[in-house]
CSV table of C-alpha atoms in Angstrom, one decimal:
chain,number,residue,atom,x,y,z
A,1,UNK,CA,23.6,6.9,27.8
A,2,UNK,CA,21.3,8.5,25.3
A,3,UNK,CA,17.7,7.3,25.6
A,4,UNK,CA,16.8,5.7,22.3
A,5,UNK,CA,13.2,5.0,23.0
A,6,UNK,CA,10.9,5.8,20.1
A,7,UNK,CA,7.2,5.4,19.7
A,8,UNK,CA,4.6,7.8,20.8
A,9,UNK,CA,6.8,9.4,23.4
A,10,UNK,CA,9.3,10.7,20.8
A,11,UNK,CA,9.2,14.5,20.5
A,12,UNK,CA,6.9,15.4,17.7
A,13,UNK,CA,9.0,18.0,16.0
A,14,UNK,CA,10.9,18.5,12.8
A,15,UNK,CA,14.6,19.1,13.4
A,16,UNK,CA,17.3,19.6,10.8
A,17,UNK,CA,20.8,19.9,12.4
A,18,UNK,CA,23.1,18.6,9.6
A,19,UNK,CA,23.1,18.6,5.9
A,20,UNK,CA,21.0,15.7,4.5
A,21,UNK,CA,22.5,13.1,4.6
A,22,UNK,CA,24.6,13.8,7.7
A,23,UNK,CA,28.0,12.4,8.4
A,24,UNK,CA,26.9,9.3,10.3
A,25,UNK,CA,24.4,8.4,7.6
A,26,UNK,CA,27.1,8.9,4.9
A,27,UNK,CA,29.4,6.6,6.9
A,28,UNK,CA,26.7,3.9,7.1
A,29,UNK,CA,25.8,4.3,3.5
A,30,UNK,CA,29.4,3.5,2.6
A,31,UNK,CA,29.1,0.4,4.6
A,32,UNK,CA,25.8,-0.5,3.0
A,33,UNK,CA,27.4,-0.1,-0.5
A,34,UNK,CA,30.1,-2.5,0.5
A,35,UNK,CA,27.9,-5.1,2.1
A,36,UNK,CA,24.4,-4.9,0.6
A,37,UNK,CA,23.4,-5.8,-2.9
A,38,UNK,CA,23.0,-2.9,-5.2
A,39,UNK,CA,19.5,-4.0,-6.1
A,40,UNK,CA,18.3,-2.8,-2.7
A,41,UNK,CA,17.6,0.8,-3.5
A,42,UNK,CA,17.2,3.8,-1.1
A,43,UNK,CA,14.7,6.6,-1.4
A,44,UNK,CA,16.2,8.8,1.2
A,45,UNK,CA,19.9,8.3,2.1
A,46,UNK,CA,19.6,8.7,5.9
A,47,UNK,CA,19.7,5.9,8.5
A,48,UNK,CA,16.9,5.6,11.0
A,49,UNK,CA,17.6,5.6,14.7
A,50,UNK,CA,14.1,5.8,16.2
A,51,UNK,CA,10.6,6.7,15.1
A,52,UNK,CA,7.1,7.3,16.5
A,53,UNK,CA,4.0,9.2,16.1
A,54,UNK,CA,4.5,11.3,13.0
A,55,UNK,CA,8.3,11.7,13.0
A,56,UNK,CA,11.4,9.6,12.1
A,57,UNK,CA,14.8,10.5,13.7
A,58,UNK,CA,18.1,9.6,11.9
A,59,UNK,CA,21.5,8.7,13.4
A,60,UNK,CA,22.7,12.3,13.0
A,61,UNK,CA,19.9,13.7,15.2
A,62,UNK,CA,17.7,15.0,12.4
A,63,UNK,CA,14.0,14.5,12.9
A,64,UNK,CA,11.8,14.2,9.8
A,65,UNK,CA,8.1,14.7,9.4
A,66,UNK,CA,7.0,11.3,8.1
A,67,UNK,CA,4.7,11.3,5.1
A,68,UNK,CA,5.7,7.8,4.1
A,69,UNK,CA,4.9,5.4,7.0
A,70,UNK,CA,7.4,2.8,5.6
A,71,UNK,CA,5.1,2.7,2.5
A,72,UNK,CA,1.8,2.6,4.4
A,73,UNK,CA,3.1,0.0,7.0
A,74,UNK,CA,3.3,2.0,10.2
A,75,UNK,CA,-0.3,3.4,10.0
A,76,UNK,CA,-0.7,3.0,13.8
A,77,UNK,CA,2.7,4.8,14.3
A,78,UNK,CA,6.1,3.2,15.0
A,79,UNK,CA,6.3,1.3,18.2
A,80,UNK,CA,2.6,1.8,19.0
A,81,UNK,CA,2.0,0.8,22.6
A,82,UNK,CA,-0.4,-2.1,22.0
A,83,UNK,CA,1.9,-3.5,19.2
A,84,UNK,CA,5.0,-3.4,21.5
A,85,UNK,CA,3.1,-4.8,24.5
A,86,UNK,CA,1.6,-7.8,22.7
A,87,UNK,CA,4.7,-8.5,20.6
A,88,UNK,CA,7.0,-8.3,23.7
A,89,UNK,CA,4.8,-10.7,25.6
A,90,UNK,CA,4.8,-13.1,22.7
A,91,UNK,CA,8.6,-12.9,22.4
A,92,UNK,CA,8.9,-13.9,26.0
A,93,UNK,CA,6.6,-16.9,25.5
A,94,UNK,CA,8.1,-18.3,22.3
A,95,UNK,CA,9.2,-16.9,18.9
A,96,UNK,CA,8.3,-19.7,16.6
A,97,UNK,CA,6.9,-23.2,16.3
A,98,UNK,CA,5.7,-23.2,12.7
A,99,UNK,CA,1.9,-23.2,12.5
A,100,UNK,CA,2.1,-26.3,10.2
A,101,UNK,CA,3.9,-28.2,13.0
A,102,UNK,CA,2.2,-27.1,16.2
A,103,UNK,CA,-0.4,-24.3,15.7
A,104,UNK,CA,-0.9,-21.5,18.2
A,105,UNK,CA,-3.7,-19.3,19.3
A,106,UNK,CA,-2.4,-15.9,17.9
A,107,UNK,CA,-2.7,-17.2,14.4
A,108,UNK,CA,-6.3,-18.2,14.9
A,109,UNK,CA,-7.1,-14.9,16.6
A,110,UNK,CA,-5.7,-12.9,13.7
A,111,UNK,CA,-7.9,-15.0,11.3
A,112,UNK,CA,-10.9,-14.4,13.5
A,113,UNK,CA,-10.2,-10.6,13.5
A,114,UNK,CA,-9.8,-10.6,9.7
A,115,UNK,CA,-13.2,-12.3,9.4
A,116,UNK,CA,-14.7,-9.5,11.5
A,117,UNK,CA,-13.1,-6.5,9.8
A,118,UNK,CA,-13.1,-7.4,6.1
A,119,UNK,CA,-16.2,-6.6,4.0
A,120,UNK,CA,-19.2,-8.9,3.9
A,121,UNK,CA,-21.1,-11.0,6.4
A,122,UNK,CA,-20.6,-14.3,4.8
A,123,UNK,CA,-18.5,-17.1,6.3
A,124,UNK,CA,-14.8,-16.4,5.9
A,125,UNK,CA,-11.5,-18.0,6.4
A,126,UNK,CA,-7.9,-16.8,6.2
A,127,UNK,CA,-4.4,-18.0,5.5
A,128,UNK,CA,-1.4,-16.0,6.8
A,129,UNK,CA,1.9,-15.3,5.0
A,130,UNK,CA,4.9,-13.1,5.2
A,131,UNK,CA,4.5,-10.5,2.4
A,132,UNK,CA,2.0,-8.9,0.1
A,133,UNK,CA,3.4,-10.7,-2.9
A,134,UNK,CA,3.0,-14.0,-1.1
A,135,UNK,CA,-0.6,-13.1,-0.3
A,136,UNK,CA,-1.4,-12.3,-4.0
A,137,UNK,CA,0.4,-15.4,-5.3
A,138,UNK,CA,-1.6,-17.6,-2.9
A,139,UNK,CA,-4.8,-15.9,-3.8
A,140,UNK,CA,-4.2,-16.9,-7.4
A,141,UNK,CA,-3.4,-20.4,-6.3
A,142,UNK,CA,-6.7,-20.6,-4.4
A,143,UNK,CA,-8.7,-19.1,-7.2
A,144,UNK,CA,-7.2,-21.5,-9.7
A,145,UNK,CA,-8.0,-24.5,-7.5
A,146,UNK,CA,-11.5,-23.3,-6.8
A,147,UNK,CA,-12.4,-22.6,-10.5
A,148,UNK,CA,-10.3,-25.2,-12.3
A,149,UNK,CA,-9.2,-22.4,-14.6
A,150,UNK,CA,-5.8,-20.9,-15.3
A,151,UNK,CA,-6.1,-17.3,-16.6
A,152,UNK,CA,-5.6,-14.3,-14.4
A,153,UNK,CA,-6.7,-10.8,-15.4
A,154,UNK,CA,-5.0,-7.7,-14.0
A,155,UNK,CA,-5.1,-4.0,-15.0
A,156,UNK,CA,-2.9,-1.3,-16.4
A,157,UNK,CA,-0.8,0.5,-13.8
A,158,UNK,CA,-1.3,-2.3,-11.3
A,159,UNK,CA,1.3,-3.5,-8.9
A,160,UNK,CA,1.2,-6.8,-7.1
A,161,UNK,CA,4.7,-7.8,-6.0
A,162,UNK,CA,8.2,-9.0,-7.0
A,163,UNK,CA,7.9,-12.8,-7.1
A,164,UNK,CA,7.9,-14.4,-10.5
A,165,UNK,CA,4.1,-14.6,-10.7
A,166,UNK,CA,3.4,-11.2,-9.2
A,167,UNK,CA,6.0,-9.6,-11.5
A,168,UNK,CA,3.9,-10.9,-14.3
A,169,UNK,CA,0.8,-9.4,-12.7
A,170,UNK,CA,2.6,-6.0,-12.2
A,171,UNK,CA,2.5,-3.4,-15.0
A,172,UNK,CA,5.6,-1.4,-14.6
A,173,UNK,CA,8.8,-2.6,-16.1
A,174,UNK,CA,11.5,-0.5,-14.4
A,175,UNK,CA,12.5,-1.3,-11.7
A,176,UNK,CA,10.2,-4.2,-10.9
A,177,UNK,CA,10.5,-6.4,-13.9
A,178,UNK,CA,13.4,-5.3,-16.1
A,179,UNK,CA,15.8,-8.2,-16.9
A,180,UNK,CA,14.0,-10.7,-14.6
A,181,UNK,CA,11.9,-12.6,-17.2
A,182,UNK,CA,10.6,-14.9,-18.4
A,183,UNK,CA,7.5,-14.4,-16.4
A,184,UNK,CA,4.6,-16.7,-15.5
A,185,UNK,CA,2.1,-17.4,-18.3
A,186,UNK,CA,-1.7,-17.0,-18.4
A,187,UNK,CA,-1.7,-13.4,-17.2
A,188,UNK,CA,-3.8,-10.8,-19.2
A,189,UNK,CA,-3.8,-7.1,-18.7
A,190,UNK,CA,-6.8,-4.8,-19.5
A,191,UNK,CA,-7.5,-1.1,-19.2
A,192,UNK,CA,-8.2,0.6,-15.8
A,193,UNK,CA,-10.4,3.7,-15.3
A,194,UNK,CA,-7.7,6.4,-14.9
A,195,UNK,CA,-9.8,9.6,-14.8
A,196,UNK,CA,-7.0,12.1,-15.3
A,197,UNK,CA,-5.6,10.4,-18.3
A,198,UNK,CA,-8.7,9.0,-20.0
A,199,UNK,CA,-8.7,10.3,-23.5
A,200,UNK,CA,-12.4,11.2,-23.7
A,201,UNK,CA,-12.5,12.8,-20.3
A,202,UNK,CA,-13.1,11.6,-16.7
A,203,UNK,CA,-16.9,11.8,-17.2
A,204,UNK,CA,-16.7,8.9,-19.7
A,205,UNK,CA,-14.0,7.0,-17.9
A,206,UNK,CA,-15.8,4.4,-15.8
A,207,UNK,CA,-18.2,3.3,-18.5
A,208,UNK,CA,-15.7,3.2,-21.4
A,209,UNK,CA,-12.9,1.6,-19.4
A,210,UNK,CA,-15.2,-1.1,-18.0
A,211,UNK,CA,-16.6,-1.8,-21.5
A,212,UNK,CA,-13.1,-2.1,-23.0
A,213,UNK,CA,-11.9,-4.3,-20.1
A,214,UNK,CA,-14.9,-6.7,-20.3
A,215,UNK,CA,-14.6,-6.8,-24.1
A,216,UNK,CA,-11.0,-7.7,-24.0
A,217,UNK,CA,-11.5,-10.4,-21.4
A,218,UNK,CA,-14.4,-11.9,-23.3
A,219,UNK,CA,-12.8,-11.8,-26.8
A,220,UNK,CA,-9.1,-12.3,-26.0
A,221,UNK,CA,-9.2,-14.7,-23.0
A,222,UNK,CA,-12.7,-16.0,-22.7
A,223,UNK,CA,-14.5,-15.4,-19.4
A,224,UNK,CA,-14.9,-19.2,-19.0
A,225,UNK,CA,-11.1,-19.5,-18.8
A,226,UNK,CA,-10.5,-16.8,-16.1
A,227,UNK,CA,-9.8,-18.0,-12.6
A,228,UNK,CA,-9.4,-14.6,-11.0
A,229,UNK,CA,-9.6,-10.9,-11.6
A,230,UNK,CA,-7.1,-9.1,-9.4
A,231,UNK,CA,-7.3,-5.3,-8.8
A,232,UNK,CA,-6.2,-2.7,-6.3
A,233,UNK,CA,-9.3,-0.7,-5.3
A,234,UNK,CA,-6.9,2.3,-5.2
A,235,UNK,CA,-3.9,1.6,-7.3
A,236,UNK,CA,-0.7,2.1,-5.3
A,237,UNK,CA,2.6,1.9,-7.1
A,238,UNK,CA,0.9,2.8,-10.4
A,239,UNK,CA,0.3,6.3,-9.1
A,240,UNK,CA,-2.5,6.3,-6.4
A,241,UNK,CA,-5.1,6.1,-9.1
A,242,UNK,CA,-8.6,6.1,-7.8
A,243,UNK,CA,-10.7,4.3,-10.5
A,244,UNK,CA,-13.6,6.3,-11.8
A,245,UNK,CA,-16.7,5.7,-9.7
A,246,UNK,CA,-18.8,2.9,-11.2
A,247,UNK,CA,-15.8,1.0,-12.7
A,248,UNK,CA,-15.1,-1.4,-9.9
A,249,UNK,CA,-18.8,-2.4,-9.4
A,250,UNK,CA,-19.0,-3.2,-13.1
A,251,UNK,CA,-15.9,-5.4,-13.0
A,252,UNK,CA,-17.0,-7.1,-9.8
A,253,UNK,CA,-20.4,-7.9,-11.3
A,254,UNK,CA,-18.8,-9.3,-14.5
A,255,UNK,CA,-16.7,-11.6,-12.3
A,256,UNK,CA,-19.8,-12.8,-10.4
A,257,UNK,CA,-21.8,-13.4,-13.5
A,258,UNK,CA,-19.0,-15.5,-15.0
A,259,UNK,CA,-17.9,-17.5,-12.0
A,260,UNK,CA,-14.6,-15.6,-11.7
A,261,UNK,CA,-13.0,-15.0,-8.3
A,262,UNK,CA,-12.8,-11.3,-7.7
A,263,UNK,CA,-9.7,-10.5,-5.7
A,264,UNK,CA,-9.2,-7.1,-4.0
A,265,UNK,CA,-5.6,-6.3,-3.5
A,266,UNK,CA,-5.8,-4.1,-0.4
A,267,UNK,CA,-2.1,-4.4,0.5
A,268,UNK,CA,-1.4,-0.7,0.4
A,269,UNK,CA,-5.0,0.7,0.7
A,270,UNK,CA,-6.3,-1.5,3.5
A,271,UNK,CA,-6.5,-1.2,7.3
A,272,UNK,CA,-8.0,2.3,7.6
A,273,UNK,CA,-5.7,4.0,5.2
A,274,UNK,CA,-8.4,5.4,2.9
A,275,UNK,CA,-10.8,6.4,5.7
A,276,UNK,CA,-12.6,3.1,5.8
A,277,UNK,CA,-11.2,-0.3,7.0
A,278,UNK,CA,-10.9,-1.2,3.3
A,279,UNK,CA,-11.0,0.9,0.2
A,280,UNK,CA,-13.4,-1.4,-1.6
A,281,UNK,CA,-16.1,-0.5,0.9
A,282,UNK,CA,-16.3,2.9,-0.7
A,283,UNK,CA,-18.5,1.5,-3.5
A,284,UNK,CA,-20.0,-1.3,-1.4
A,285,UNK,CA,-17.9,-4.0,-3.1
A,286,UNK,CA,-17.6,-7.3,-1.2
A,287,UNK,CA,-14.7,-9.2,-2.8
A,288,UNK,CA,-14.5,-13.0,-3.0
A,289,UNK,CA,-10.9,-12.8,-1.7
A,290,UNK,CA,-9.0,-9.9,-0.2
A,291,UNK,CA,-5.2,-9.7,0.2
A,292,UNK,CA,-3.7,-7.6,3.0
A,293,UNK,CA,-0.2,-6.9,4.4
A,294,UNK,CA,1.6,-3.6,5.0
A,295,UNK,CA,-0.6,-1.9,7.7
A,296,UNK,CA,-1.8,-5.1,9.2
A,297,UNK,CA,0.9,-5.5,11.9
A,298,UNK,CA,2.4,-2.2,12.8
A,299,UNK,CA,5.7,-2.9,11.0
A,300,UNK,CA,6.0,-6.6,11.6
A,301,UNK,CA,6.1,-8.9,8.5
A,302,UNK,CA,2.6,-10.4,8.1
A,303,UNK,CA,0.2,-10.8,5.2
A,304,UNK,CA,-3.1,-12.6,4.6
A,305,UNK,CA,-5.6,-13.9,2.2
A,306,UNK,CA,-9.1,-13.7,3.5
A,307,UNK,CA,-12.2,-14.8,1.7
A,308,UNK,CA,-15.3,-16.8,1.3
A,309,UNK,CA,-14.9,-20.1,3.2
A,310,UNK,CA,-15.9,-22.3,0.3
A,311,UNK,CA,-13.2,-20.7,-1.9
A,312,UNK,CA,-10.5,-20.6,0.8
A,313,UNK,CA,-11.1,-24.3,1.5
A,314,UNK,CA,-10.6,-25.2,-2.2
A,315,UNK,CA,-6.8,-25.8,-1.7
A,316,UNK,CA,-5.9,-29.3,-0.4
A,317,UNK,CA,-4.4,-29.7,3.1
A,318,UNK,CA,-0.7,-28.8,2.9
A,319,UNK,CA,-1.2,-26.8,-0.3
A,320,UNK,CA,-0.9,-23.5,1.5
A,321,UNK,CA,1.6,-22.4,4.1
A,322,UNK,CA,5.3,-21.6,4.6
A,323,UNK,CA,7.7,-21.9,7.4
A,324,UNK,CA,7.4,-18.4,8.8
A,325,UNK,CA,3.8,-17.6,7.6
A,326,UNK,CA,1.8,-16.2,10.4
A,327,UNK,CA,4.7,-16.0,12.8
A,328,UNK,CA,3.4,-15.7,16.4
A,329,UNK,CA,5.2,-12.5,17.1
A,330,UNK,CA,3.9,-10.9,13.9
A,331,UNK,CA,0.4,-12.2,14.8
A,332,UNK,CA,0.7,-10.6,18.3
A,333,UNK,CA,1.7,-7.3,16.7
A,334,UNK,CA,-1.3,-7.5,14.3
A,335,UNK,CA,-3.6,-8.0,17.2
A,336,UNK,CA,-2.1,-4.9,18.8
A,337,UNK,CA,-2.4,-3.0,15.6
A,338,UNK,CA,-6.1,-3.8,15.1
A,339,UNK,CA,-6.7,-3.0,18.8
A,340,UNK,CA,-5.1,0.5,18.2
A,341,UNK,CA,-7.2,1.0,15.0
A,342,UNK,CA,-10.4,0.3,16.9
A,343,UNK,CA,-9.6,2.2,20.1
A,344,UNK,CA,-8.3,5.3,18.3
A,345,UNK,CA,-10.9,5.1,15.5
A,346,UNK,CA,-8.2,5.3,12.8
A,347,UNK,CA,-10.6,5.4,9.9
A,348,UNK,CA,-11.9,8.7,11.3
A,349,UNK,CA,-8.3,9.9,11.7
A,350,UNK,CA,-7.6,9.1,8.1
A,351,UNK,CA,-10.7,11.0,7.0
A,352,UNK,CA,-9.5,14.0,9.1
A,353,UNK,CA,-6.1,13.8,7.4
A,354,UNK,CA,-7.8,14.2,4.1
A,355,UNK,CA,-9.8,17.1,5.4
A,356,UNK,CA,-6.6,18.9,6.3
A,357,UNK,CA,-4.4,17.9,3.4
A,358,UNK,CA,-6.5,17.7,0.3
A,359,UNK,CA,-7.8,21.3,0.2
A,360,UNK,CA,-4.2,22.6,0.7
A,361,UNK,CA,-3.0,20.3,-2.1
A,362,UNK,CA,-5.8,21.5,-4.4
A,363,UNK,CA,-4.8,25.1,-3.6
A,364,UNK,CA,-1.2,24.4,-4.5
A,365,UNK,CA,-2.4,22.8,-7.8
A,366,UNK,CA,-4.1,26.1,-8.5
A,367,UNK,CA,-0.9,28.0,-7.9
A,368,UNK,CA,1.6,25.7,-9.6
A,369,UNK,CA,0.8,24.4,-13.1
A,370,UNK,CA,3.4,21.6,-12.6
A,371,UNK,CA,0.7,19.9,-10.5
A,372,UNK,CA,-1.7,18.3,-13.0
A,373,UNK,CA,-3.9,16.3,-10.6
A,374,UNK,CA,-4.7,15.9,-6.9
A,375,UNK,CA,-6.3,12.6,-6.0
A,376,UNK,CA,-6.7,9.9,-3.3
A,377,UNK,CA,-8.8,9.2,-0.3
A,378,UNK,CA,-8.2,9.4,3.4
A,379,UNK,CA,-4.5,9.3,4.2
A,380,UNK,CA,-3.6,7.9,0.8
A,381,UNK,CA,-3.2,11.1,-1.3
A,382,UNK,CA,-1.1,12.1,-4.2
A,383,UNK,CA,-0.2,14.8,-6.7
A,384,UNK,CA,0.7,14.1,-10.3
A,385,UNK,CA,3.4,16.3,-11.8
A,386,UNK,CA,3.3,17.3,-15.5
A,387,UNK,CA,5.1,19.6,-17.9
A,388,UNK,CA,3.3,22.9,-17.8
A,389,UNK,CA,0.8,23.4,-20.6
A,390,UNK,CA,-0.2,19.8,-20.9
A,391,UNK,CA,-0.3,16.4,-19.3
A,392,UNK,CA,3.1,15.0,-20.3
A,393,UNK,CA,4.6,13.3,-17.2
A,394,UNK,CA,7.3,15.2,-15.4
A,395,UNK,CA,9.5,12.7,-13.5
A,396,UNK,CA,12.4,15.1,-13.3
A,397,UNK,CA,10.4,17.7,-11.4
A,398,UNK,CA,9.0,15.0,-9.2
A,399,UNK,CA,12.5,13.8,-8.2
A,400,UNK,CA,13.7,17.4,-7.6
A,401,UNK,CA,10.7,18.1,-5.5
A,402,UNK,CA,11.2,15.0,-3.4
A,403,UNK,CA,14.9,15.9,-2.8
A,404,UNK,CA,14.0,19.5,-1.7
A,405,UNK,CA,11.5,18.1,0.8
A,406,UNK,CA,14.0,15.6,2.1
A,407,UNK,CA,16.6,18.3,2.6
A,408,UNK,CA,14.1,20.4,4.6
A,409,UNK,CA,13.0,17.6,6.9
A,410,UNK,CA,10.0,16.1,5.2
A,411,UNK,CA,10.1,12.4,4.2
A,412,UNK,CA,8.0,11.9,1.0
A,413,UNK,CA,7.8,9.1,-1.5
A,414,UNK,CA,7.4,9.1,-5.3
A,415,UNK,CA,5.5,6.6,-7.4
A,416,UNK,CA,3.6,6.1,-10.6
A,417,UNK,CA,4.1,4.2,-13.9
A,418,UNK,CA,5.7,7.4,-15.3
A,419,UNK,CA,7.6,8.2,-12.1
A,420,UNK,CA,5.8,11.5,-11.8
A,421,UNK,CA,3.6,11.1,-8.8
A,422,UNK,CA,4.3,12.2,-5.2
A,423,UNK,CA,2.4,10.2,-2.7
A,424,UNK,CA,1.5,11.1,0.8
A,425,UNK,CA,1.1,8.3,3.4
A,426,UNK,CA,1.4,9.8,6.9
A,427,UNK,CA,0.9,7.7,9.9
A,428,UNK,CA,-2.8,7.8,10.9
A,429,UNK,CA,-1.8,9.0,14.4
A,430,UNK,CA,0.2,12.1,13.1
A,431,UNK,CA,-0.6,15.4,14.7
A,432,UNK,CA,-2.3,18.1,12.6
A,433,UNK,CA,0.5,20.5,13.4
A,434,UNK,CA,3.0,18.2,11.7
A,435,UNK,CA,0.6,17.7,8.7
A,436,UNK,CA,0.4,21.5,8.2
A,437,UNK,CA,4.2,22.0,8.7
A,438,UNK,CA,4.9,19.2,6.1
A,439,UNK,CA,2.6,21.0,3.7
A,440,UNK,CA,4.4,24.2,4.3
A,441,UNK,CA,7.7,22.5,3.4
A,442,UNK,CA,6.1,21.1,0.2
A,443,UNK,CA,4.8,24.5,-0.8
A,444,UNK,CA,8.2,26.1,-0.2
A,445,UNK,CA,9.8,23.4,-2.3
A,446,UNK,CA,7.3,23.9,-5.1
A,447,UNK,CA,8.3,27.5,-5.2
A,448,UNK,CA,12.0,26.5,-5.6
A,449,UNK,CA,11.5,24.2,-8.6
């Protein structure tokens, strides 16, 4: 019998032995189309068999360099030793009791760890959920209860989830919102400091964007009506936009001055991804509430809202929760994931990934005028593709580039409000040889556009 063990022991090599997708993946795709709702899309039409380190192997025996990490989820690698060890032990003890019926220590341990690793030395508490969207939605509930206000302010290009409320918070229509309305009310959108596309130039971006955002909030909503300002410190699905330096502190200070709960949505950027435990630390921002998911538990479904104890305690007993929220197996996996992040110093690994990748991406931008911008921090990097000679978005080239990479054994993801950004989210444990080989494949693909 073939050994199907994945994890760190999986051979760390790219291997393309069939056309992409191969025959077994094609057969499974036919079954998927017959049994799975069409709304569940697919980026890369291959079916995974095992994964670990910096590679993912499909059912046809192809091994891909992984620049996606399941959308920033498997930052510690697939089947990381501590995650498997702790989750396996928990599975043997019990799989579920529901924390609202009979609580259990792993839930408390995760909340204690979140208090340690999130920014700020104030007293903190947490509540655990299943998904990032649930975390954001509950952060809004908590903020509304704490302030007695209703309005929520979000930003252009932001993404916060697929529930009814979080669709309202999300900027992009297709595919996230189209046809799914009406949406939750009392949501207001203001400009974000997008340096590459700021009309008066990146040097003016932070000051002008902050002034416009604050002016719109003050005049159109009324600061006294705002419960929460919700923002991603590095915008994910909107195109890996790093707000111009100085913008986030201005918005955070405005929130503080007006009794508004400042919520950092770190669902994609958190847990070492940007070279720090959390992206908001880059400018010394201490949010009132921080939402996390994705990288928290090494691939198991878990999310959290963590924040100032007096804010978190605003919701009445029974007002927060959910049957599966903070499942004990997911909590055990999170403890293993955090253990791995500490022991292997994954913030430093993320910074090293940036040192390897960003100069090469910038060199490619100098060679290929289809690349309009290179941006990001740590292992959360991106290139924005444009039509040569200007800044018009080029989603067609982006899709073609992704397909060429896939065919040659590199798993990449696209993103962006305009569909013209290629994002790079390698596992933080990936080897530098795979990083460079993946960049070689990207460079070759750019030459074929």
